[in-house]
Short mmCIF file of N, CA and C and ligand atoms in Angstrom, two decimals:
data_model
loop_
_atom_site.label_atom_id
_atom_site.label_comp_id
_atom_site.label_asym_id
_atom_site.label_seq_id
_atom_site.Cartn_x
_atom_site.Cartn_y
_atom_site.Cartn_z
N UNK A 1 64.95 41.65 -80.92
CA UNK A 1 64.39 40.33 -81.35
C UNK A 1 63.34 41.04 -82.40
N UNK A 2 63.51 40.42 -83.83
CA UNK A 2 62.50 40.72 -84.64
C UNK A 2 61.49 39.64 -84.56
N UNK A 3 60.24 39.66 -84.56
CA UNK A 3 59.18 38.91 -84.80
C UNK A 3 58.09 39.01 -85.79
N UNK A 4 58.50 40.18 -86.91
CA UNK A 4 57.52 40.72 -87.58
C UNK A 4 57.22 39.61 -88.58
N UNK A 5 58.27 38.51 -88.72
CA UNK A 5 58.01 37.49 -89.96
C UNK A 5 57.09 36.47 -89.33
N UNK A 6 56.60 36.41 -87.99
CA UNK A 6 55.72 35.47 -87.44
C UNK A 6 54.47 36.29 -87.18
N UNK A 7 54.22 37.25 -87.87
CA UNK A 7 52.89 38.13 -87.76
C UNK A 7 52.14 37.93 -88.85
N UNK A 8 50.87 37.73 -89.05
CA UNK A 8 50.26 37.85 -90.11
C UNK A 8 49.05 39.00 -89.92
N UNK A 9 48.39 39.35 -91.07
CA UNK A 9 47.39 40.64 -91.09
C UNK A 9 46.13 39.90 -91.93
N UNK A 10 45.05 40.36 -91.02
CA UNK A 10 43.89 40.25 -91.73
C UNK A 10 42.72 40.92 -90.78
N UNK A 11 41.64 41.40 -91.41
CA UNK A 11 40.53 42.33 -90.96
C UNK A 11 40.12 41.45 -89.59
N UNK A 12 39.76 42.18 -88.51
CA UNK A 12 39.54 41.59 -87.34
C UNK A 12 37.78 41.04 -87.38
N UNK A 13 37.68 40.23 -86.46
CA UNK A 13 36.23 39.89 -86.17
C UNK A 13 35.50 40.53 -85.15
N UNK A 14 34.23 40.44 -85.21
CA UNK A 14 33.63 41.06 -84.10
C UNK A 14 34.13 40.89 -82.54
N UNK A 15 34.24 39.60 -82.41
CA UNK A 15 34.76 39.04 -81.12
C UNK A 15 35.90 39.55 -80.85
N UNK A 16 36.86 40.25 -81.60
CA UNK A 16 38.07 40.73 -81.25
C UNK A 16 37.96 42.14 -80.65
N UNK A 17 36.94 43.00 -80.95
CA UNK A 17 36.73 44.38 -80.82
C UNK A 17 37.33 44.68 -79.39
N UNK A 18 36.64 43.77 -78.35
CA UNK A 18 37.34 44.31 -76.88
C UNK A 18 38.93 44.00 -76.78
N UNK A 19 39.47 43.14 -77.43
CA UNK A 19 40.85 43.07 -77.46
C UNK A 19 41.59 44.16 -77.97
N UNK A 20 40.87 44.67 -79.23
CA UNK A 20 41.41 46.09 -79.64
C UNK A 20 41.45 47.01 -79.04
N UNK A 21 39.99 47.28 -78.25
CA UNK A 21 40.02 48.29 -77.27
C UNK A 21 40.95 48.21 -76.00
N UNK A 22 41.35 47.00 -75.78
CA UNK A 22 42.28 46.83 -74.65
C UNK A 22 43.83 47.32 -75.39
N UNK A 23 43.91 47.21 -76.31
CA UNK A 23 45.42 47.51 -76.83
C UNK A 23 45.17 49.14 -77.32
N UNK A 24 44.13 49.66 -77.58
CA UNK A 24 44.02 51.16 -78.01
C UNK A 24 44.01 51.92 -76.55
N UNK A 25 43.24 51.13 -75.45
CA UNK A 25 43.46 51.92 -74.14
C UNK A 25 44.70 51.90 -73.38
N UNK A 26 45.48 50.99 -73.61
CA UNK A 26 46.85 51.06 -73.13
C UNK A 26 47.81 51.65 -74.00
N UNK A 27 47.05 51.91 -75.21
CA UNK A 27 48.19 52.76 -76.19
C UNK A 27 48.33 54.33 -76.24
N UNK A 28 47.06 54.78 -75.96
CA UNK A 28 46.87 56.28 -75.72
C UNK A 28 46.36 56.68 -74.53
N UNK A 29 46.81 57.89 -74.26
CA UNK A 29 46.11 58.80 -73.07
C UNK A 29 44.91 58.70 -73.08
N UNK A 30 44.33 58.56 -71.79
CA UNK A 30 42.54 58.67 -71.81
C UNK A 30 42.00 59.67 -72.72
N UNK A 31 42.65 60.85 -72.84
CA UNK A 31 41.74 61.82 -73.74
C UNK A 31 42.07 61.51 -75.19
N UNK A 32 43.07 60.62 -75.52
CA UNK A 32 43.25 60.28 -77.03
C UNK A 32 42.50 59.08 -77.57
N UNK A 33 42.29 58.08 -76.70
CA UNK A 33 41.89 56.80 -76.97
C UNK A 33 40.43 56.84 -77.27
N UNK A 34 40.07 55.81 -78.19
CA UNK A 34 38.77 55.71 -78.59
C UNK A 34 37.99 54.87 -77.60
N UNK A 35 36.76 55.04 -77.59
CA UNK A 35 36.03 54.35 -76.73
C UNK A 35 35.37 53.02 -77.26
N UNK A 36 34.90 52.13 -76.16
CA UNK A 36 34.81 50.80 -77.10
C UNK A 36 33.54 51.32 -78.12
N UNK A 37 32.75 51.82 -77.71
CA UNK A 37 31.51 52.14 -78.68
C UNK A 37 32.12 52.72 -80.15
N UNK A 38 33.07 53.59 -79.64
CA UNK A 38 33.57 54.32 -81.21
C UNK A 38 34.45 53.17 -81.95
N UNK A 39 34.89 52.22 -81.34
CA UNK A 39 35.62 51.09 -82.02
C UNK A 39 34.39 50.27 -82.53
N UNK A 40 33.54 49.91 -81.89
CA UNK A 40 32.49 49.13 -82.26
C UNK A 40 31.77 50.05 -83.51
N UNK A 41 31.76 51.23 -83.48
CA UNK A 41 30.96 51.90 -84.53
C UNK A 41 31.58 51.73 -85.75
N UNK A 42 32.90 51.86 -85.79
CA UNK A 42 34.10 51.93 -86.88
C UNK A 42 34.02 50.24 -87.44
N UNK A 43 34.02 49.49 -86.60
CA UNK A 43 33.90 48.20 -87.01
C UNK A 43 32.69 47.66 -87.92
N UNK A 44 31.40 48.24 -87.08
CA UNK A 44 30.16 48.14 -87.76
C UNK A 44 29.84 48.63 -89.15
N UNK A 45 30.61 49.92 -89.28
CA UNK A 45 30.32 50.61 -90.43
C UNK A 45 31.28 50.37 -91.45
N UNK A 46 32.67 50.24 -91.04
CA UNK A 46 33.76 49.92 -92.13
C UNK A 46 34.78 48.56 -91.81
N UNK A 47 34.24 47.67 -91.61
CA UNK A 47 34.99 46.35 -91.29
C UNK A 47 36.28 46.22 -91.97
N UNK A 48 36.10 46.36 -93.31
CA UNK A 48 37.38 46.19 -94.29
C UNK A 48 38.41 47.01 -93.79
N UNK A 49 38.15 48.25 -93.10
CA UNK A 49 38.99 49.19 -92.93
C UNK A 49 39.71 48.99 -91.59
N UNK A 50 39.51 47.71 -91.08
CA UNK A 50 39.76 47.76 -89.48
C UNK A 50 40.82 46.29 -89.71
N UNK A 51 42.10 46.72 -89.79
CA UNK A 51 43.09 45.39 -89.91
C UNK A 51 43.84 45.04 -88.99
N UNK A 52 44.07 43.87 -88.52
CA UNK A 52 44.64 43.23 -87.44
C UNK A 52 45.77 42.82 -87.58
N UNK A 53 46.99 42.60 -86.61
CA UNK A 53 48.39 41.97 -86.92
C UNK A 53 48.08 41.03 -85.69
N UNK A 54 48.51 39.81 -86.06
CA UNK A 54 48.19 38.52 -85.26
C UNK A 54 49.74 37.73 -85.02
N UNK A 55 49.81 37.36 -83.95
CA UNK A 55 50.70 36.31 -84.10
C UNK A 55 50.36 35.12 -84.55
N UNK A 56 51.11 34.62 -85.75
CA UNK A 56 50.46 33.59 -86.50
C UNK A 56 50.54 32.35 -85.68
N UNK A 57 51.28 31.96 -84.83
CA UNK A 57 51.16 30.65 -83.96
C UNK A 57 49.95 30.50 -83.29
N UNK A 58 49.49 31.78 -82.51
CA UNK A 58 48.23 31.77 -81.51
C UNK A 58 47.07 32.38 -82.06
N UNK A 59 47.20 33.11 -83.48
CA UNK A 59 46.01 34.25 -83.77
C UNK A 59 45.54 35.34 -82.89
N UNK A 60 46.90 35.48 -82.11
CA UNK A 60 46.59 36.44 -80.94
C UNK A 60 46.95 37.97 -81.69
N UNK A 61 45.70 38.82 -81.31
CA UNK A 61 45.84 40.13 -81.94
C UNK A 61 46.92 40.97 -81.07
N UNK A 62 47.77 41.70 -81.66
CA UNK A 62 48.90 42.27 -81.07
C UNK A 62 48.90 43.97 -81.56
N UNK A 63 47.97 43.98 -82.59
CA UNK A 63 47.90 45.49 -83.04
C UNK A 63 46.87 45.64 -84.15
N UNK A 64 46.58 46.92 -84.51
CA UNK A 64 45.67 47.05 -85.40
C UNK A 64 45.51 48.57 -86.34
N UNK A 65 45.19 48.64 -87.39
CA UNK A 65 44.83 49.93 -88.01
C UNK A 65 43.40 49.94 -88.27
N UNK A 66 42.78 51.19 -87.71
CA UNK A 66 41.37 51.10 -88.00
C UNK A 66 41.09 52.60 -88.84
N UNK A 67 40.15 52.74 -89.77
CA UNK A 67 39.84 53.74 -90.45
C UNK A 67 38.59 53.90 -90.83
N UNK A 68 38.10 55.07 -91.37
CA UNK A 68 36.48 55.07 -91.94
C UNK A 68 37.00 55.96 -93.18
N UNK A 69 35.78 56.00 -93.87
CA UNK A 69 35.99 57.10 -95.20
C UNK A 69 35.21 58.41 -94.79
N UNK A 70 35.77 59.31 -95.70
CA UNK A 70 35.24 60.69 -95.73
C UNK A 70 34.95 61.13 -97.09
N UNK A 71 34.21 61.81 -97.42
CA UNK A 71 34.13 62.49 -98.64
C UNK A 71 34.78 63.95 -98.50
N UNK A 72 35.00 64.30 -97.29
CA UNK A 72 35.71 65.94 -96.93
C UNK A 72 36.99 65.92 -97.63
N UNK A 73 37.56 66.82 -98.08
CA UNK A 73 38.82 67.02 -98.46
C UNK A 73 39.84 67.03 -97.29
N UNK A 74 39.46 67.62 -96.04
CA UNK A 74 40.31 67.49 -94.97
C UNK A 74 39.77 67.06 -93.90
N UNK A 75 40.75 66.49 -92.93
CA UNK A 75 40.04 65.81 -91.66
C UNK A 75 39.59 66.87 -90.83
N UNK A 76 38.55 66.73 -90.37
CA UNK A 76 37.92 67.57 -89.28
C UNK A 76 37.19 66.85 -88.46
N UNK A 77 36.81 67.05 -87.30
CA UNK A 77 36.16 66.31 -86.31
C UNK A 77 35.10 65.69 -87.04
N UNK A 78 34.17 66.52 -87.84
CA UNK A 78 32.74 65.91 -88.36
C UNK A 78 33.31 64.95 -89.33
N UNK A 79 34.42 65.10 -90.06
CA UNK A 79 34.71 64.03 -91.01
C UNK A 79 35.20 62.63 -90.60
N UNK A 80 35.97 62.83 -89.40
CA UNK A 80 36.41 61.85 -88.59
C UNK A 80 35.44 60.95 -87.98
N UNK A 81 34.44 61.77 -87.46
CA UNK A 81 33.54 61.20 -86.50
C UNK A 81 32.45 60.15 -87.11
N UNK A 82 32.10 60.36 -88.38
CA UNK A 82 31.06 59.70 -89.03
C UNK A 82 31.75 59.00 -90.31
N UNK A 83 31.20 57.76 -90.57
CA UNK A 83 31.69 57.06 -91.63
C UNK A 83 30.89 57.30 -92.91
N UNK A 84 31.49 57.88 -94.00
CA UNK A 84 30.85 58.14 -95.30
C UNK A 84 31.05 57.00 -96.22
N UNK A 85 30.16 56.10 -96.36
CA UNK A 85 30.36 55.04 -97.45
C UNK A 85 31.02 55.34 -98.56
N UNK A 86 30.46 56.37 -99.26
CA UNK A 86 30.79 56.69 -100.70
C UNK A 86 32.16 57.45 -100.56
N UNK A 87 32.75 57.88 -99.35
CA UNK A 87 33.81 58.67 -99.49
C UNK A 87 35.12 57.99 -100.02
N UNK A 88 35.77 58.83 -100.45
CA UNK A 88 37.20 58.08 -101.24
C UNK A 88 38.33 58.49 -100.41
N UNK A 89 38.10 59.21 -99.28
CA UNK A 89 39.53 59.38 -98.38
C UNK A 89 39.32 58.33 -97.06
N UNK A 90 40.30 57.29 -97.02
CA UNK A 90 40.22 56.59 -95.86
C UNK A 90 41.05 57.35 -94.73
N UNK A 91 40.21 57.99 -93.68
CA UNK A 91 40.77 58.57 -92.31
C UNK A 91 41.47 57.36 -91.59
N UNK A 92 42.64 57.46 -91.36
CA UNK A 92 43.21 56.40 -90.27
C UNK A 92 43.00 57.05 -88.77
N UNK A 93 42.48 56.63 -88.12
CA UNK A 93 41.78 56.72 -86.84
C UNK A 93 43.10 56.61 -85.71
N UNK A 94 43.67 55.23 -86.04
CA UNK A 94 44.37 54.67 -84.90
C UNK A 94 45.44 53.62 -85.61
N UNK A 95 46.43 53.64 -85.35
CA UNK A 95 47.66 52.81 -85.55
C UNK A 95 48.18 52.18 -84.26
N UNK A 96 47.79 51.35 -83.67
CA UNK A 96 48.13 51.01 -82.42
C UNK A 96 48.93 49.37 -82.28
N UNK A 97 49.84 49.27 -81.53
CA UNK A 97 50.60 47.86 -81.42
C UNK A 97 50.70 47.93 -79.72
N UNK A 98 50.49 46.59 -79.39
CA UNK A 98 50.55 46.27 -78.00
C UNK A 98 52.00 46.34 -77.42
N UNK A 99 52.03 47.24 -76.40
CA UNK A 99 53.41 47.69 -75.79
C UNK A 99 54.46 46.30 -75.92
N UNK A 100 54.02 45.38 -75.39
CA UNK A 100 54.83 44.11 -75.40
C UNK A 100 55.30 43.86 -76.81
N UNK A 101 55.01 44.16 -77.88
CA UNK A 101 55.48 43.87 -79.34
C UNK A 101 55.82 45.10 -79.98
N UNK A 102 56.30 46.09 -79.36
CA UNK A 102 56.73 47.29 -80.30
C UNK A 102 58.28 47.35 -80.48
N UNK A 103 58.44 48.10 -81.39
CA UNK A 103 59.91 48.25 -82.06
C UNK A 103 60.61 47.00 -82.49
N UNK A 104 59.59 46.30 -83.22
CA UNK A 104 59.98 44.77 -83.80
C UNK A 104 59.79 44.99 -85.27
N UNK A 105 59.23 46.17 -85.71
CA UNK A 105 58.50 45.94 -86.98
C UNK A 105 57.29 45.81 -87.14
N UNK A 106 56.51 45.69 -86.18
CA UNK A 106 55.15 45.20 -86.53
C UNK A 106 54.38 46.32 -87.14
N UNK A 107 54.40 47.43 -86.50
CA UNK A 107 53.37 48.79 -87.20
C UNK A 107 53.89 49.11 -88.70
N UNK A 108 55.64 48.94 -88.76
CA UNK A 108 55.80 49.01 -90.23
C UNK A 108 55.01 48.24 -91.32
N UNK A 109 55.14 46.83 -90.69
CA UNK A 109 54.35 45.87 -91.68
C UNK A 109 53.07 46.06 -92.05
N UNK A 110 52.30 46.17 -90.62
CA UNK A 110 50.82 46.43 -90.45
C UNK A 110 50.43 47.62 -91.43
N UNK A 111 51.04 48.69 -91.39
CA UNK A 111 50.71 49.92 -92.10
C UNK A 111 50.89 49.62 -93.79
N UNK A 112 51.87 48.96 -93.86
CA UNK A 112 52.37 48.76 -95.33
C UNK A 112 51.35 47.92 -95.85
N UNK A 113 50.90 46.84 -95.23
CA UNK A 113 49.90 45.96 -95.53
C UNK A 113 48.51 46.78 -95.71
N UNK A 114 48.35 47.76 -94.88
CA UNK A 114 47.02 48.51 -95.03
C UNK A 114 47.07 49.24 -96.26
N UNK A 115 48.16 50.04 -96.49
CA UNK A 115 48.28 50.82 -97.57
C UNK A 115 48.20 50.05 -98.91
N UNK A 116 48.85 48.90 -98.88
CA UNK A 116 48.68 47.89 -100.27
C UNK A 116 47.30 47.53 -100.38
N UNK A 117 46.40 47.17 -99.22
CA UNK A 117 44.99 46.57 -99.27
C UNK A 117 44.19 48.15 -99.96
N UNK A 118 44.50 49.16 -99.22
CA UNK A 118 43.88 50.42 -99.82
C UNK A 118 43.97 50.91 -101.17
N UNK A 119 45.07 50.65 -101.81
CA UNK A 119 45.45 50.80 -103.05
C UNK A 119 44.75 49.73 -103.98
N UNK A 120 44.35 48.80 -103.81
CA UNK A 120 43.43 47.98 -104.30
C UNK A 120 42.06 48.51 -104.52
N UNK A 121 41.66 49.15 -103.40
CA UNK A 121 40.24 49.52 -103.18
C UNK A 121 40.07 50.53 -104.21
N UNK A 122 38.87 51.23 -104.15
CA UNK A 122 38.33 52.59 -104.80
C UNK A 122 38.86 54.03 -104.34
N UNK A 123 39.93 53.97 -103.21
CA UNK A 123 40.12 55.06 -102.57
C UNK A 123 41.11 56.05 -103.34
N UNK A 124 41.16 57.21 -102.83
CA UNK A 124 41.98 58.18 -103.56
C UNK A 124 43.02 58.49 -102.83
N UNK A 125 43.01 58.37 -101.34
CA UNK A 125 44.05 58.76 -100.58
C UNK A 125 43.81 58.31 -99.21
N UNK A 126 44.89 58.19 -98.39
CA UNK A 126 44.71 57.70 -96.97
C UNK A 126 45.38 58.79 -96.45
N UNK A 127 44.65 59.44 -95.34
CA UNK A 127 44.87 60.60 -94.31
C UNK A 127 44.81 60.06 -92.77
N UNK A 128 45.84 60.65 -92.10
CA UNK A 128 45.88 60.81 -90.71
C UNK A 128 46.49 61.70 -90.16
N UNK A 129 46.28 61.67 -88.79
CA UNK A 129 47.07 62.75 -88.18
C UNK A 129 47.91 62.17 -87.15
N UNK A 130 49.25 63.04 -87.33
CA UNK A 130 50.26 62.16 -86.46
C UNK A 130 50.81 63.19 -85.29
N UNK A 131 51.47 62.46 -84.55
CA UNK A 131 52.29 63.45 -83.60
C UNK A 131 53.65 63.55 -84.10
N UNK A 132 54.43 64.75 -83.96
CA UNK A 132 55.50 65.09 -84.33
C UNK A 132 56.30 63.96 -84.47
N UNK A 133 56.60 63.46 -83.35
CA UNK A 133 57.63 62.63 -83.30
C UNK A 133 57.62 61.09 -84.00
N UNK A 134 56.44 60.96 -84.79
CA UNK A 134 56.01 59.87 -85.76
C UNK A 134 55.96 60.20 -86.95
N UNK A 135 56.20 61.60 -87.34
CA UNK A 135 56.21 62.16 -88.75
C UNK A 135 57.38 61.18 -89.53
N UNK A 136 58.42 61.10 -89.21
CA UNK A 136 59.54 60.26 -90.10
C UNK A 136 59.03 58.79 -89.92
N UNK A 137 58.07 58.35 -89.14
CA UNK A 137 57.78 57.01 -89.14
C UNK A 137 56.96 56.76 -90.53
N UNK A 138 55.74 57.64 -90.62
CA UNK A 138 55.16 57.72 -91.74
C UNK A 138 55.81 58.09 -93.10
N UNK A 139 56.24 59.09 -93.05
CA UNK A 139 57.19 59.57 -94.17
C UNK A 139 57.91 58.25 -94.66
N UNK A 140 58.41 57.37 -93.89
CA UNK A 140 59.04 56.14 -94.48
C UNK A 140 58.32 55.20 -95.07
N UNK A 141 57.01 55.33 -94.49
CA UNK A 141 55.92 54.33 -95.21
C UNK A 141 55.33 55.00 -96.54
N UNK A 142 55.64 56.46 -97.08
CA UNK A 142 55.10 56.99 -98.37
C UNK A 142 54.20 57.99 -97.95
N UNK A 143 53.89 58.25 -96.61
CA UNK A 143 53.03 59.63 -96.28
C UNK A 143 53.82 60.63 -96.81
N UNK A 144 52.86 61.79 -97.15
CA UNK A 144 53.59 63.09 -97.23
C UNK A 144 52.96 64.11 -96.19
N UNK A 145 53.82 64.98 -95.67
CA UNK A 145 53.36 66.00 -94.53
C UNK A 145 52.67 67.10 -95.32
N UNK A 146 51.31 67.27 -94.93
CA UNK A 146 50.63 68.17 -95.61
C UNK A 146 50.73 69.57 -94.75
N UNK A 147 50.95 69.53 -93.69
CA UNK A 147 50.84 70.71 -92.79
C UNK A 147 50.33 70.22 -91.34
N UNK A 148 50.31 71.18 -90.52
CA UNK A 148 49.62 71.20 -89.16
C UNK A 148 48.28 71.05 -89.14
N UNK A 149 47.62 69.93 -88.51
CA UNK A 149 46.32 69.82 -88.52
C UNK A 149 45.36 70.75 -87.44
N UNK A 150 44.40 71.19 -87.93
CA UNK A 150 43.64 72.20 -86.71
C UNK A 150 42.90 71.36 -85.71
N UNK A 151 42.81 70.08 -85.91
CA UNK A 151 42.12 69.32 -84.82
C UNK A 151 43.07 69.30 -83.66
N UNK A 152 42.39 69.57 -82.56
CA UNK A 152 43.11 69.25 -81.10
C UNK A 152 42.62 68.03 -80.57
N UNK A 153 43.58 67.05 -80.67
CA UNK A 153 42.93 65.67 -80.19
C UNK A 153 44.00 65.47 -78.79
N UNK A 154 43.29 65.23 -77.76
CA UNK A 154 44.07 65.11 -76.78
C UNK A 154 44.27 66.38 -76.11
N UNK A 155 45.30 66.50 -75.22
CA UNK A 155 45.74 67.72 -74.60
C UNK A 155 46.97 68.17 -75.14
C1 COA B 1 53.56 54.14 -83.10
C2 COA B 1 53.48 52.60 -82.93
C3 COA B 1 52.22 51.92 -83.73
C4 COA B 1 54.79 51.86 -83.40
O1 COA B 1 54.61 50.59 -83.42
P1 COA B 1 55.77 49.87 -83.59
O2 COA B 1 55.42 48.27 -83.95
O3 COA B 1 56.86 49.64 -82.20
O4 COA B 1 56.93 50.36 -84.89
P2 COA B 1 58.07 49.55 -85.53
O5 COA B 1 58.68 48.84 -84.57
O6 COA B 1 57.46 49.40 -87.09
O7 COA B 1 58.94 50.90 -85.89
C5 COA B 1 59.61 51.30 -86.98
C6 COA B 1 60.36 52.71 -86.76
O8 COA B 1 59.36 53.84 -86.45
C7 COA B 1 60.18 54.64 -85.57
N1 COA B 1 59.30 54.75 -84.29
C8 COA B 1 58.43 53.68 -83.88
N2 COA B 1 57.99 54.07 -82.54
C9 COA B 1 58.53 55.17 -82.40
C10 COA B 1 58.50 55.96 -81.12
N3 COA B 1 57.71 55.75 -80.09
N4 COA B 1 58.90 57.32 -81.38
C11 COA B 1 59.73 57.52 -82.26
N5 COA B 1 59.77 56.57 -83.27
C12 COA B 1 59.33 55.48 -83.41
C13 COA B 1 61.63 54.10 -85.29
O9 COA B 1 62.31 54.71 -86.29
C14 COA B 1 61.47 52.56 -85.57
O10 COA B 1 62.47 51.79 -85.93
P3 COA B 1 63.50 51.46 -84.85
O11 COA B 1 62.72 50.64 -83.88
O12 COA B 1 64.67 50.62 -85.69
O13 COA B 1 64.15 52.77 -84.23
C15 COA B 1 53.37 52.07 -81.40
O14 COA B 1 54.39 52.85 -80.56
C16 COA B 1 52.14 52.55 -80.78
O15 COA B 1 51.16 51.76 -80.63
N6 COA B 1 52.27 53.65 -79.86
C17 COA B 1 51.04 54.13 -79.29
C18 COA B 1 49.86 54.47 -80.23
C19 COA B 1 50.17 55.76 -81.29
O16 COA B 1 50.78 56.59 -80.67
N7 COA B 1 49.90 55.60 -82.45
C20 COA B 1 50.29 56.47 -83.54
C21 COA B 1 49.48 57.32 -83.51
S1 COA B 1 50.00 58.68 -84.68
#
């Protein structure tokens, strides 16, 4: 069943960080999920890079993309752990959809909207680290595979 037409996109509010954390912690294994404090850091430093997907009828958050900026040419632990306001590369840390709403095109529309918004900004590129099995998902959205990341994220 497709629901993606009933979904709207907007930057999240501070009061929705707890809900984003719930989605994040249910979406990733414990060693990969961001903590609540990390999500708050990202929201506080780069709120315009924290885009939510909402059920239009209830304004209920069902997924999000969150990023920060770096001036580093590559994604490293350092470049991903702090927001550099003058950076031109958007590091996407998480693309996460509530399990109840997956495989209905929500992430496809969410990332498409995120990329559209970032292209309107002053950014040069959007970078992320993907699991192998999601490379086709990102390539389908216009991302190009650069190579294997040196970052060990999770086990
Ligand atoms: C990855 C994730 C964001 C996808 O969200 P979604 O809303 O279900 O994605 P979509 O419905 O837009 O999927 C579009 C296509 O991407 C591919 N895809 C989506 N999830 C996939 C998965 N788990 N494995 C392989 N391909 C997948 C499929 O080709 C899918 O099309 P199909 O449903 O017609 O087969 C979601 O599964 C999630 O939140 N996972 C946990 C967090 C995570 O791992 N995020 C990615 C970090 S790299």
